[in-house]
Coordinates of C-alpha atoms and ligand atoms in Angstrom, one line a residue:
X1 CA 21.3 7.5 27.9
X2 CA 22.3 9.2 24.9
X3 CA 21.1 7.1 21.7
X4 CA 24.1 6.2 19.7
X5 CA 25.4 5.3 24.1
X6 CA 22.0 2.2 23.5
X7 CA 23.7 1.5 20.0
X8 CA 27.2 0.9 21.6
X9 CA 25.8 -1.3 24.2
X10 CA 23.7 -3.3 21.4
X11 CA 27.5 -4.2 19.7
X12 CA 26.7 -1.8 16.4
X13 CA 28.4 2.3 16.0
X14 CA 26.0 4.2 14.5
X15 CA 27.2 7.8 14.0
X16 CA 22.9 9.1 14.4
X17 CA 23.9 12.6 13.1
X18 CA 24.8 11.3 10.2
X19 CA 22.1 8.8 10.1
X20 CA 19.7 11.6 10.2
X21 CA 21.0 13.4 7.4
X22 CA 21.6 11.1 5.6
X23 CA 17.8 10.2 6.1
X24 CA 17.1 14.0 5.0
X25 CA 19.7 13.9 2.4
X26 CA 19.1 10.7 0.8
X27 CA 16.4 9.2 2.6
X28 CA 18.7 6.1 2.9
X29 CA 19.1 3.7 5.9
X30 CA 23.0 4.5 6.2
X31 CA 25.5 1.3 7.0
X32 CA 26.3 0.5 10.5
X33 CA 30.0 -0.2 11.0
X34 CA 29.0 -4.2 13.0
X35 CA 32.1 -4.8 11.2
X36 CA 30.9 -4.1 8.0
X37 CA 33.6 -1.3 6.2
X38 CA 32.2 0.9 4.2
X39 CA 32.5 -0.7 0.4
X40 CA 33.0 0.3 -3.0
X41 CA 31.0 -0.6 -5.8
X42 CA 31.5 0.4 -8.6
X43 CA 28.4 1.3 -10.9
X44 CA 26.5 -1.8 -12.0
X45 CA 25.3 -0.9 -15.7
X46 CA 26.2 -3.0 -18.1
X47 CA 27.7 -5.3 -15.9
X48 CA 27.3 -8.6 -16.6
X49 CA 24.1 -11.0 -14.2
X50 CA 23.1 -13.8 -12.5
X51 CA 19.6 -14.8 -11.4
X52 CA 18.1 -17.3 -9.2
X53 CA 14.8 -19.2 -9.5
X54 CA 13.4 -18.6 -13.2
X55 CA 9.5 -18.2 -12.4
X56 CA 7.1 -15.8 -12.2
X57 CA 9.5 -13.0 -10.3
X58 CA 12.7 -14.4 -11.8
X59 CA 11.9 -14.3 -15.5
X60 CA 10.4 -10.9 -15.0
X61 CA 13.9 -10.0 -13.8
X62 CA 16.1 -12.1 -16.7
X63 CA 13.7 -9.6 -19.0
X64 CA 14.1 -6.8 -17.4
X65 CA 17.7 -7.1 -17.1
X66 CA 18.6 -8.7 -20.8
X67 CA 16.5 -5.8 -22.8
X68 CA 18.4 -3.7 -21.0
X69 CA 21.7 -5.1 -22.6
X70 CA 23.1 -7.3 -19.5
X71 CA 24.6 -10.5 -20.2
X72 CA 22.2 -11.9 -17.8
X73 CA 22.6 -16.5 -16.9
X74 CA 19.9 -17.6 -15.0
X75 CA 19.3 -20.5 -13.2
X76 CA 16.5 -22.4 -11.5
X77 CA 17.0 -25.7 -8.6
X78 CA 14.7 -27.3 -11.0
X79 CA 15.7 -29.5 -14.2
X80 CA 15.0 -27.6 -17.2
X81 CA 13.2 -24.1 -15.6
X82 CA 16.0 -22.2 -16.7
X83 CA 15.5 -23.6 -20.4
X84 CA 11.8 -23.3 -20.2
X85 CA 12.0 -19.7 -18.7
X86 CA 14.3 -18.7 -22.4
X87 CA 11.7 -20.5 -23.9
X88 CA 8.5 -18.5 -22.6
X89 CA 10.6 -15.6 -22.8
X90 CA 11.6 -16.1 -26.9
X91 CA 7.4 -16.3 -27.2
X92 CA 6.8 -13.6 -25.5
X93 CA 9.4 -11.5 -27.8
X94 CA 8.2 -12.4 -30.6
X95 CA 4.8 -11.6 -29.9
X96 CA 6.2 -8.2 -29.3
X97 CA 7.8 -8.4 -33.0
X98 CA 4.4 -9.8 -34.3
X99 CA 2.2 -6.6 -32.5
X100 CA 5.2 -4.1 -33.9
X101 CA 6.8 -3.0 -30.4
X102 CA 10.1 -4.6 -31.4
X103 CA 12.3 -5.1 -34.1
X104 CA 13.6 -8.8 -34.8
X105 CA 16.4 -7.7 -34.3
X106 CA 16.3 -6.4 -31.3
X107 CA 14.7 -10.0 -30.0
X108 CA 17.2 -11.7 -31.6
X109 CA 19.8 -9.3 -29.3
X110 CA 17.8 -10.2 -26.0
X111 CA 17.1 -13.7 -26.5
X112 CA 20.9 -13.9 -26.9
X113 CA 21.7 -11.9 -23.4
X114 CA 20.2 -14.9 -21.9
X115 CA 21.8 -18.7 -20.9
X116 CA 20.3 -20.9 -18.5
X117 CA 22.5 -22.4 -16.6
X118 CA 23.0 -26.6 -15.4
X119 CA 24.6 -25.8 -11.9
X120 CA 25.6 -22.6 -10.5
X121 CA 29.5 -23.7 -10.4
X122 CA 29.3 -22.8 -14.2
X123 CA 28.9 -18.7 -13.7
X124 CA 30.6 -16.8 -15.3
X125 CA 34.2 -15.6 -13.7
X126 CA 32.5 -10.8 -14.1
X127 CA 29.5 -11.8 -12.4
X128 CA 29.2 -8.9 -10.7
X129 CA 25.5 -9.2 -9.1
X130 CA 23.5 -11.7 -7.9
X131 CA 19.1 -11.6 -8.3
X132 CA 18.0 -13.9 -6.4
X133 CA 13.5 -14.8 -6.7
X134 CA 14.0 -18.4 -5.3
X135 CA 11.2 -19.7 -3.0
X136 CA 10.3 -17.8 0.2
X137 CA 11.9 -19.1 2.8
X138 CA 14.2 -18.0 5.0
X139 CA 16.9 -21.2 5.2
X140 CA 16.4 -21.7 1.4
X141 CA 18.6 -17.5 0.6
X142 CA 20.6 -18.0 3.4
X143 CA 21.8 -21.5 1.9
X144 CA 21.5 -20.4 -1.8
X145 CA 24.0 -17.2 -0.5
X146 CA 26.1 -18.8 1.2
X147 CA 27.2 -21.0 -1.4
X148 CA 27.4 -18.6 -3.5
X149 CA 30.0 -16.4 -1.9
X150 CA 32.4 -19.4 -2.4
X151 CA 32.3 -19.3 -6.0
X152 CA 32.0 -14.9 -6.7
X153 CA 34.2 -12.8 -5.9
X154 CA 33.7 -9.9 -2.5
X155 CA 32.5 -7.5 -4.2
X156 CA 29.7 -8.9 -6.1
X157 CA 26.5 -6.9 -5.2
X158 CA 23.8 -10.3 -4.1
X159 CA 20.5 -8.8 -4.1
X160 CA 17.1 -10.7 -3.0
X161 CA 13.4 -10.0 -4.2
X162 CA 11.9 -11.5 -1.7
X163 CA 8.5 -9.9 -0.5
X164 CA 8.2 -10.3 3.4
X165 CA 11.4 -11.7 4.7
X166 CA 13.9 -9.7 7.0
X167 CA 17.0 -8.4 4.9
X168 CA 19.1 -8.2 8.3
X169 CA 18.3 -12.2 9.1
X170 CA 19.5 -13.2 4.8
X171 CA 22.4 -11.4 5.2
X172 CA 23.9 -12.4 8.5
X173 CA 25.7 -15.5 8.4
X174 CA 27.0 -14.3 5.1
X175 CA 31.1 -13.6 5.0
X176 CA 30.6 -9.9 3.8
X177 CA 27.1 -9.1 4.6
X178 CA 27.2 -5.5 3.7
X179 CA 27.1 -6.4 -0.5
X180 CA 23.6 -8.3 0.5
X181 CA 20.4 -5.6 -0.1
X182 CA 16.9 -5.9 -1.2
X183 CA 15.5 -5.2 -4.8
X184 CA 11.8 -5.8 -4.5
X185 CA 10.3 -5.7 -7.8
X186 CA 6.2 -6.2 -8.4
X187 CA 4.3 -8.5 -10.3
X188 CA 4.5 -8.1 -13.1
X189 CA 7.6 -7.0 -13.8
X190 CA 8.0 -5.2 -16.6
X191 CA 4.9 -3.3 -16.3
X192 CA 5.2 -1.9 -12.6
X193 CA 7.6 1.4 -12.3
X194 CA 8.4 0.2 -8.5
X195 CA 11.6 -0.9 -7.1
X196 CA 12.0 -1.2 -3.1
X197 CA 16.1 -1.2 -2.5
X198 CA 15.9 -2.6 0.9
X199 CA 18.7 -2.4 2.9
X200 CA 19.1 -4.5 6.2
X201 CA 20.8 -3.5 8.9
X202 CA 24.3 -4.9 7.3
X203 CA 24.0 -3.5 3.7
X204 CA 26.2 -1.1 2.4
X205 CA 25.3 3.0 1.6
X206 CA 27.0 2.0 -1.5
X207 CA 25.8 -1.5 -2.5
X208 CA 22.0 0.6 -1.8
X209 CA 22.7 3.0 -3.5
X210 CA 23.9 1.0 -6.8
X211 CA 20.6 -1.1 -7.1
X212 CA 19.2 2.2 -7.0
X213 CA 21.3 3.3 -10.3
X214 CA 20.5 0.7 -12.0
X215 CA 17.3 0.8 -11.1
X216 CA 16.3 4.1 -12.0
X217 CA 18.9 2.6 -15.3
X218 CA 16.3 0.4 -15.5
X219 CA 13.5 2.4 -16.2
X220 CA 11.9 1.7 -13.0
X221 CA 11.5 4.3 -9.9
X222 CA 13.2 3.4 -7.2
X223 CA 12.7 3.8 -3.4
X224 CA 14.7 4.0 -0.5
X225 CA 13.1 1.1 2.3
X226 CA 14.4 -0.2 6.1
X227 CA 14.4 -3.7 6.1
X228 CA 11.3 -3.8 9.0
X229 CA 8.0 -6.1 8.4
X230 CA 6.3 -5.2 4.5
X231 CA 8.6 -3.0 3.6
X232 CA 6.8 0.4 2.8
X233 CA 4.1 -1.1 0.7
X234 CA 2.8 -4.3 1.5
X235 CA 3.0 -2.5 5.6
X236 CA 1.3 0.9 4.4
X237 CA -1.4 -1.4 2.5
X238 CA -2.7 -3.0 5.2
X239 CA -5.4 -1.0 6.4
X240 CA -6.7 -0.7 2.9
X241 CA -7.8 -4.4 3.2
X242 CA -8.5 -4.1 7.3
X243 CA -11.2 -1.6 7.3
X244 CA -13.2 -2.2 5.0
X245 CA -13.2 -6.6 6.5
X246 CA -14.0 -4.7 9.7
X247 CA -17.1 -3.1 8.3
X248 CA -17.9 -6.1 7.1
X249 CA -17.2 -8.0 10.0
X250 CA -19.7 -6.7 12.5
X251 CA -21.8 -6.4 9.3
X252 CA -21.6 -2.8 8.2
X253 CA -22.7 -3.0 4.0
X254 CA -21.7 -5.1 1.6
X255 CA -19.0 -5.9 -0.3
X256 CA -20.2 -4.4 -3.7
X257 CA -21.0 -1.0 -1.1
X258 CA -17.6 -0.8 0.4
X259 CA -16.2 -1.6 -3.2
X260 CA -19.0 1.4 -4.7
X261 CA -18.0 3.8 -2.6
X262 CA -13.6 3.6 -2.3
X263 CA -13.4 3.2 -6.5
X264 CA -15.8 6.6 -6.1
X265 CA -12.7 8.0 -3.8
X266 CA -10.1 7.0 -6.7
X267 CA -9.2 3.9 -6.3
X268 CA -8.9 1.3 -9.4
X269 CA -10.5 -1.6 -7.4
X270 CA -11.7 -1.8 -4.4
X271 CA -11.0 -3.9 -1.6
X272 CA -13.6 -6.4 -1.8
X273 CA -12.5 -7.0 -5.4
X274 CA -8.6 -7.0 -5.5
X275 CA -8.8 -9.1 -2.7
X276 CA -10.6 -11.4 -4.9
X277 CA -7.9 -10.8 -7.5
X278 CA -5.3 -11.3 -5.2
X279 CA -6.9 -14.6 -3.7
X280 CA -7.3 -14.8 0.3
X281 CA -4.7 -17.4 0.8
X282 CA -1.9 -15.3 -0.3
X283 CA -3.8 -11.7 1.0
X284 CA -4.4 -14.1 4.1
X285 CA -0.3 -15.6 4.4
X286 CA 0.9 -11.3 4.2
X287 CA -1.5 -10.6 6.7
X288 CA -0.5 -13.3 9.2
X289 CA 3.5 -13.0 8.6
X290 CA 3.3 -8.9 9.1
X291 CA 1.0 -9.0 11.6
X292 CA 3.6 -12.8 13.9
X293 CA 6.5 -10.3 12.5
X294 CA 5.2 -6.9 14.5
X295 CA 4.5 -9.2 17.5
X296 CA 0.7 -9.8 17.2
X297 CA -0.1 -6.0 17.4
X298 CA -3.2 -5.4 17.3
X299 CA -3.3 -3.1 14.5
X300 CA -1.7 -6.3 11.8
X301 CA -4.5 -8.6 12.8
X302 CA -5.7 -10.5 10.3
X303 CA -9.6 -10.7 10.0
X304 CA -12.4 -13.5 10.8
X305 CA -13.8 -13.4 7.7
X306 CA -10.3 -13.2 5.5
X307 CA -9.6 -17.2 7.4
X308 CA -13.0 -17.9 6.5
X309 CA -13.1 -18.2 3.0
X310 CA -9.5 -19.5 3.3
X311 CA -10.9 -22.5 4.8
X312 CA -14.2 -22.6 2.6
X313 CA -11.5 -22.9 -0.3
X314 CA -13.7 -19.2 -1.4
X315 CA -10.0 -17.5 -2.4
X316 CA -11.3 -15.3 -5.7
X317 CA -11.5 -15.2 -8.8
X318 CA -8.8 -18.1 -9.2
X319 CA -11.7 -20.4 -7.6
X320 CA -14.2 -18.8 -8.6
X321 CA -15.5 -17.2 -6.0
X322 CA -14.6 -15.4 -3.2
X323 CA -15.8 -12.3 -2.1
X324 CA -18.2 -12.3 -5.5
X325 CA -19.0 -15.3 -7.8
X326 CA -16.5 -15.6 -11.4
X327 CA -17.5 -17.1 -14.9
X328 CA -14.9 -19.0 -16.4
X329 CA -14.4 -15.8 -18.6
X330 CA -13.6 -13.7 -15.5
X331 CA -16.5 -12.3 -15.6
X332 CA -18.5 -11.9 -12.5
X333 CA -18.8 -8.4 -11.1
X334 CA -22.6 -7.3 -10.1
X335 CA -23.1 -3.9 -11.5
X336 CA -22.7 -1.2 -9.0
X337 CA -25.6 -0.2 -7.0
X338 CA -28.1 1.7 -8.3
X339 CA -28.5 5.1 -6.5
X340 CA -31.6 6.5 -4.6
X341 CA -33.3 9.7 -6.9
X342 CA -35.4 11.8 -5.3
X343 CA -35.8 16.0 -5.0
X344 CA -35.2 16.3 -1.8
X345 CA -38.5 17.9 -0.6
X346 CA -39.4 21.9 0.6
X347 CA -37.1 22.8 2.7
X348 CA -38.1 26.3 5.0
X349 CA -34.0 27.0 5.6
X350 CA -30.7 25.9 4.5
X351 CA -27.4 26.5 5.7
X352 CA -24.3 25.8 5.0
X353 CA -21.3 25.6 7.1
X354 CA -17.9 24.7 7.5
X355 CA -14.3 26.4 5.6
X356 CA -11.5 25.2 3.0
X357 CA -13.1 22.7 -0.4
X358 CA -15.7 20.6 1.3
X359 CA -17.4 22.6 1.9
X360 CA -17.0 25.6 -1.2
X361 CA -18.2 22.2 -3.1
X362 CA -22.1 22.0 -1.1
X363 CA -22.6 25.6 -0.9
X364 CA -22.0 25.5 -5.3
X365 CA -23.6 22.0 -5.3
X366 CA -26.5 23.0 -2.6
X367 CA -27.3 26.1 -4.8
X368 CA -27.7 24.4 -8.0
X369 CA -29.9 22.0 -6.5
X370 CA -32.0 25.1 -4.6
X371 CA -31.9 27.2 -7.4
X372 CA -34.9 25.0 -9.1
X373 CA -36.9 26.6 -5.8
X374 CA -35.7 30.4 -6.5
X375 CA -33.3 30.6 -3.5
X376 CA -30.1 29.9 -2.1
X377 CA -28.7 28.4 0.6
X378 CA -27.6 30.7 3.4
X379 CA -23.5 30.3 4.9
X380 CA -21.7 30.2 8.2
X381 CA -18.4 29.6 8.0
X382 CA -16.9 29.4 11.7
X383 CA -19.1 26.7 13.3
X384 CA -16.6 24.4 13.9
X385 CA -18.4 21.7 11.4
X386 CA -18.9 20.9 7.9
X387 CA -22.3 19.9 6.1
X388 CA -25.6 21.5 5.9
X389 CA -28.0 22.4 8.1
X390 CA -31.3 21.7 6.7
X391 CA -34.6 23.3 8.9
X392 CA -32.9 22.3 12.1
X393 CA -31.8 18.2 10.9
X394 CA -27.5 18.3 9.6
X395 CA -26.4 16.8 7.2
X396 CA -22.5 16.3 8.4
X397 CA -18.9 15.5 7.0
X398 CA -17.7 12.6 8.6
X399 CA -15.0 13.6 11.6
X400 CA -14.7 10.1 12.8
X401 CA -17.8 9.8 15.3
X402 CA -21.3 8.4 13.9
X403 CA -24.3 9.7 13.9
X404 CA -25.8 8.2 17.0
X405 CA -22.8 10.4 18.8
X406 CA -23.2 13.5 17.1
X407 CA -27.4 12.7 18.0
X408 CA -26.7 12.8 21.8
X409 CA -24.2 15.9 22.0
X410 CA -26.1 18.0 20.0
X411 CA -29.6 16.2 21.6
X412 CA -30.8 15.6 18.4
X413 CA -32.1 12.7 16.5
X414 CA -32.6 14.4 12.5
X415 CA -29.0 13.5 12.2
X416 CA -26.8 11.9 9.4
X417 CA -23.5 11.7 8.1
X418 CA -21.5 11.3 5.2
X419 CA -18.2 10.2 3.9
X420 CA -14.8 11.9 3.2
X421 CA -14.0 13.5 -0.3
X422 CA -10.8 12.6 -0.9
X423 CA -11.7 15.4 -4.2
X424 CA -14.2 17.2 -5.4
X425 CA -17.0 15.6 -7.8
X426 CA -16.5 16.1 -11.5
X427 CA -18.8 14.9 -12.3
X428 CA -22.9 13.6 -10.2
X429 CA -23.4 10.2 -9.7
X430 CA -20.0 9.4 -7.1
X431 CA -21.0 6.9 -4.8
X432 CA -21.3 8.1 -0.9
X433 CA -21.5 6.3 1.4
X434 CA -23.9 8.5 4.3
X435 CA -25.3 6.6 8.4
X436 CA -28.3 7.8 9.7
X437 CA -28.7 8.8 13.5
X438 CA -30.2 5.2 14.8
X439 CA -33.8 7.9 16.6
X440 CA -33.6 10.0 13.2
X441 CA -37.2 10.1 12.3
X442 CA -38.4 8.5 9.4
X443 CA -38.8 11.8 6.9
X444 CA -35.2 12.4 8.1
X445 CA -34.2 9.0 6.7
X446 CA -35.6 9.1 3.5
X447 CA -34.1 13.3 3.6
X448 CA -30.8 12.9 3.9
X449 CA -30.3 10.3 0.8
X450 CA -32.5 12.8 -1.0
X451 CA -30.2 15.7 -0.2
X452 CA -27.1 14.0 -0.6
X453 CA -28.6 13.0 -3.8
X454 CA -30.0 16.7 -5.1
X455 CA -25.8 17.3 -3.6
X456 CA -24.9 14.9 -6.9
X457 CA -24.2 11.8 -5.2
X458 CA -24.8 8.2 -5.1
X459 CA -25.6 7.8 -1.7
X460 CA -25.0 3.7 0.1
X461 CA -26.2 4.0 3.6
X462 CA -24.5 2.4 6.0
X463 CA -25.0 1.0 9.6
X464 CA -23.8 4.2 11.9
X465 CA -20.1 2.8 11.6
X466 CA -17.7 5.5 13.3
X467 CA -15.2 6.8 10.1
X468 CA -17.6 5.6 7.5
X469 CA -15.6 3.9 4.8
X470 CA -13.2 6.4 3.1
X471 CA -12.8 8.7 6.1
X472 CA -11.5 5.4 8.7
X473 CA -9.6 3.6 5.5
X474 CA -7.7 6.9 4.4
X475 CA -7.0 7.7 8.0
X476 CA -5.9 4.3 8.9
X477 CA -3.5 5.0 5.5
X478 CA -1.7 7.7 6.5
X479 CA -1.4 6.8 10.2
X480 CA 0.5 3.5 8.9
X481 CA 2.5 5.5 7.0
X482 CA 3.3 8.1 9.1
X483 CA 4.4 5.3 11.7
X484 CA 6.2 3.9 9.0
X485 CA 8.0 6.8 8.7
X486 CA 8.2 7.5 12.0
X487 CA 10.3 4.3 12.2
X488 CA 12.7 5.2 9.8
X489 CA 11.4 2.9 6.8
X490 CA 11.2 4.9 4.8
X491 CA 11.0 9.1 3.6
X492 CA 7.1 10.8 2.6
X493 CA 8.0 11.0 -0.7
X494 CA 8.7 7.8 -0.7
X495 CA 6.0 6.2 0.7
X496 CA 4.0 8.3 -1.5
X497 CA 5.6 6.9 -4.0
X498 CA 5.8 3.6 -3.3
X499 CA 2.0 3.2 -3.0
X500 CA 1.1 5.0 -6.3
X501 CA 3.5 3.3 -8.5
X502 CA 3.1 -0.8 -6.4
X503 CA -0.4 -0.7 -5.4
X504 CA -1.8 2.0 -7.8
X505 CA -3.4 4.7 -5.3
X506 CA -4.1 7.2 -7.0
X507 CA -2.5 9.3 -4.5
X508 CA 0.1 9.1 -2.1
X509 CA -0.4 8.9 1.8
X510 CA 1.0 11.9 2.5
X511 CA -0.5 14.1 -0.1
X512 CA -4.1 13.0 1.0
X513 CA -2.6 14.4 4.7
X514 CA -1.6 17.5 2.9
X515 CA -5.5 17.9 1.6
X516 CA -6.9 16.9 4.5
X517 CA -5.5 18.4 7.9
X518 CA -2.8 16.5 10.7
X519 CA -6.0 17.3 13.4
X520 CA -8.7 15.9 11.4
X521 CA -6.6 13.0 10.7
X522 CA -6.0 12.2 14.2
X523 CA -9.5 13.0 15.2
X524 CA -11.0 10.0 12.6
X525 CA -8.3 8.1 15.2
X526 CA -9.0 9.5 17.6
X527 CA -13.0 8.8 17.5
X528 CA -12.4 5.2 16.1
X529 CA -10.7 4.4 19.7
X530 CA -13.0 5.9 22.1
X531 CA -15.4 3.9 20.1
X532 CA -14.2 0.4 19.4
X533 CA -11.3 0.8 22.6
X534 CA -8.2 -0.9 21.4
X535 CA -4.7 -0.4 20.0
X536 CA -5.2 -1.4 16.9
X537 CA -6.5 2.9 16.6
X538 CA -3.3 5.0 18.3
X539 CA -2.6 7.9 16.1
X540 CA 1.0 7.7 15.8
X541 CA 3.4 9.7 17.3
X542 CA 4.4 11.2 13.9
X543 CA 0.8 12.9 13.1
X544 CA 1.0 14.1 17.0
X545 CA 4.7 15.7 16.9
X546 CA 3.6 17.7 13.6
X547 CA 0.0 18.6 15.3
X548 CA 1.7 19.6 18.0
X549 CA 4.4 21.9 16.1
X550 CA 0.9 23.4 14.5
X551 CA -0.3 24.9 17.5
Ligands
NAD1 P1 8.0 -18.7 -8.0 O1 7.4 -19.6 -7.6 O2 7.1 -19.0 -9.5 O3 9.6 -19.2 -8.9 C1 10.2 -19.6 -8.2 C2 10.9 -20.3 -8.5 O4 12.4 -20.7 -7.8 C3 11.3 -21.9 -9.1 O5 11.1 -22.4 -10.4 C4 11.9 -23.1 -7.8 O6 12.1 -23.6 -8.6 C5 13.2 -21.9 -8.3 N1 13.8 -22.1 -7.0 C6 13.3 -22.8 -5.3 N2 14.9 -23.1 -4.7 C7 15.7 -22.2 -5.6 C8 16.5 -22.3 -5.1 N3 17.5 -23.0 -3.9 N4 17.8 -22.6 -6.3 C9 17.8 -22.1 -7.4 N5 16.0 -22.0 -7.7 C10 14.8 -22.2 -7.0 O7 8.1 -17.8 -7.1 P2 7.6 -16.4 -7.3 O8 6.7 -16.3 -7.1 O9 8.7 -15.8 -9.4 O10 8.7 -15.8 -6.4 C11 9.7 -15.4 -6.1 C12 10.3 -14.6 -5.3 O11 10.0 -13.7 -5.5 C13 10.0 -15.2 -3.4 O12 10.9 -14.6 -2.5 C14 8.5 -13.7 -3.7 O13 8.3 -13.5 -2.3 C15 9.3 -13.0 -4.5 N6 8.3 -12.0 -5.2 C16 7.1 -12.4 -5.7 C17 6.0 -11.6 -6.3 C18 4.9 -12.0 -6.9 O14 4.4 -12.0 -6.8 N7 4.7 -13.4 -7.1 C19 6.2 -10.5 -6.1 C20 7.6 -9.4 -5.2 C21 8.5 -10.2 -4.9

């Protein structure tokens, strides 16, 4: 059955060819013709705007729009809340003036743009955009928009700042559902560049386009997303936490070690310190909502580790204790673990194996380390693995399999695996996870760490878990991004931009993929899948298709 026939049976009349074309050209989910004719929306730059909800996000959005010169109204269901938000904004602007970052005149004009509203009925007749930032509750949001529809012109755009509720569901029941779109800002609104422009099944393409353009005019970087659980950022980011929680659950490493490894890979914060900052209650709630919305797909399953922390009130920084203990001044992160630095014992034969930047770096580092002893390593390019052979023992770049599996395959116990490098280290002392085969000789256990130190790393030993830390986390982030693209949530470019701007990742998942290989990522996922058995590590069809095409 053709795709359009299926859509028509479902009461929808999608033109799949134009959907494909729109995605390729604009990265956008085009309008669906389910009783929803295309709208013509005038550009929203300069429009009068109403923001509903004067909490953290609503106040931030009102400030942003007022700074851009819009005439703003701000309403909150709690009496006095909108006035209070405007007063706070006045204090924020005064502080900027005092620091010389804003002129007193600009501050006065900005503040003069915002009018607190006592009742929704007092909204301006020429309001052309409403941005909702009320409580995260479907019924409350639906009721608000239905109430607003009775007060607004038919072409007024309705935007919701929801971070987790289906935009399609919020629009359901509206007289003009095509005008409702997600406009998902990140906290703090003034600083975070990303806006996810989220289209539900009803959303008119011209409405999404108008919000996209307005976000650009406000100095943000918008990305189009389809309304699916977690949208782009909150979905793709799940494995960053989940893989660390899985390693903690099986006692493979401590929070300190896991954080150090991922920070060394370029992440601004490790998952444990980040979960402590977000709050385990909040992070658990988001995880649970994405898990439920995916009908309990095991890939998104929350961890008993975080559940127990929530139950125990160990919520992170806000409660003074999470994975770490915090002082009242916010300090409290323990220092990085200190690396073992021993010179490698004299080896008779060292060979660097593999091709590519990591192998080249190992060659350079081993040459440097052995130069003190007056000789250098040999090099073999076509052995099919990357790492060092040292007198018959092997130090192997992780391909997802644990050291014990490699030892069994090679029928040799002196095997160690080390974690994936996302970039060639530019300084010595970069934390790097490694694991040694359980039956390795005591001498090799010491030497594996000493060799990594001699190559310039700060080696951190883990239990022999497949994919170590960085390899499995990044492979899973790529996999989730690939699935999001496969399911039409976003384009690869949008996924990269969203992860860099929404959660400050050092690179986007598809940028990591271009420095790795599709086959290499699938190998790590397959190794995890074979080891743990279950649906969690299944590789995305997007990756499989690219891998087949590359053959
Ligand atoms: P908040 O609790 O700080 O503010 C919500 C405000 O809405 C409150 O002042 C409340 O009185 C008001 N309100 C509740 N129901 C209302 C109604 N029916 N009509 C008018 N006002 C009503 O919440 P927040 O953190 O600003 O979040 C608001 C929205 O933004 C939520 O949908 C949330 O998921 C989303 N969001 C939050 C963040 C974040 O980091 N806080 C980030 C992105 C998106």
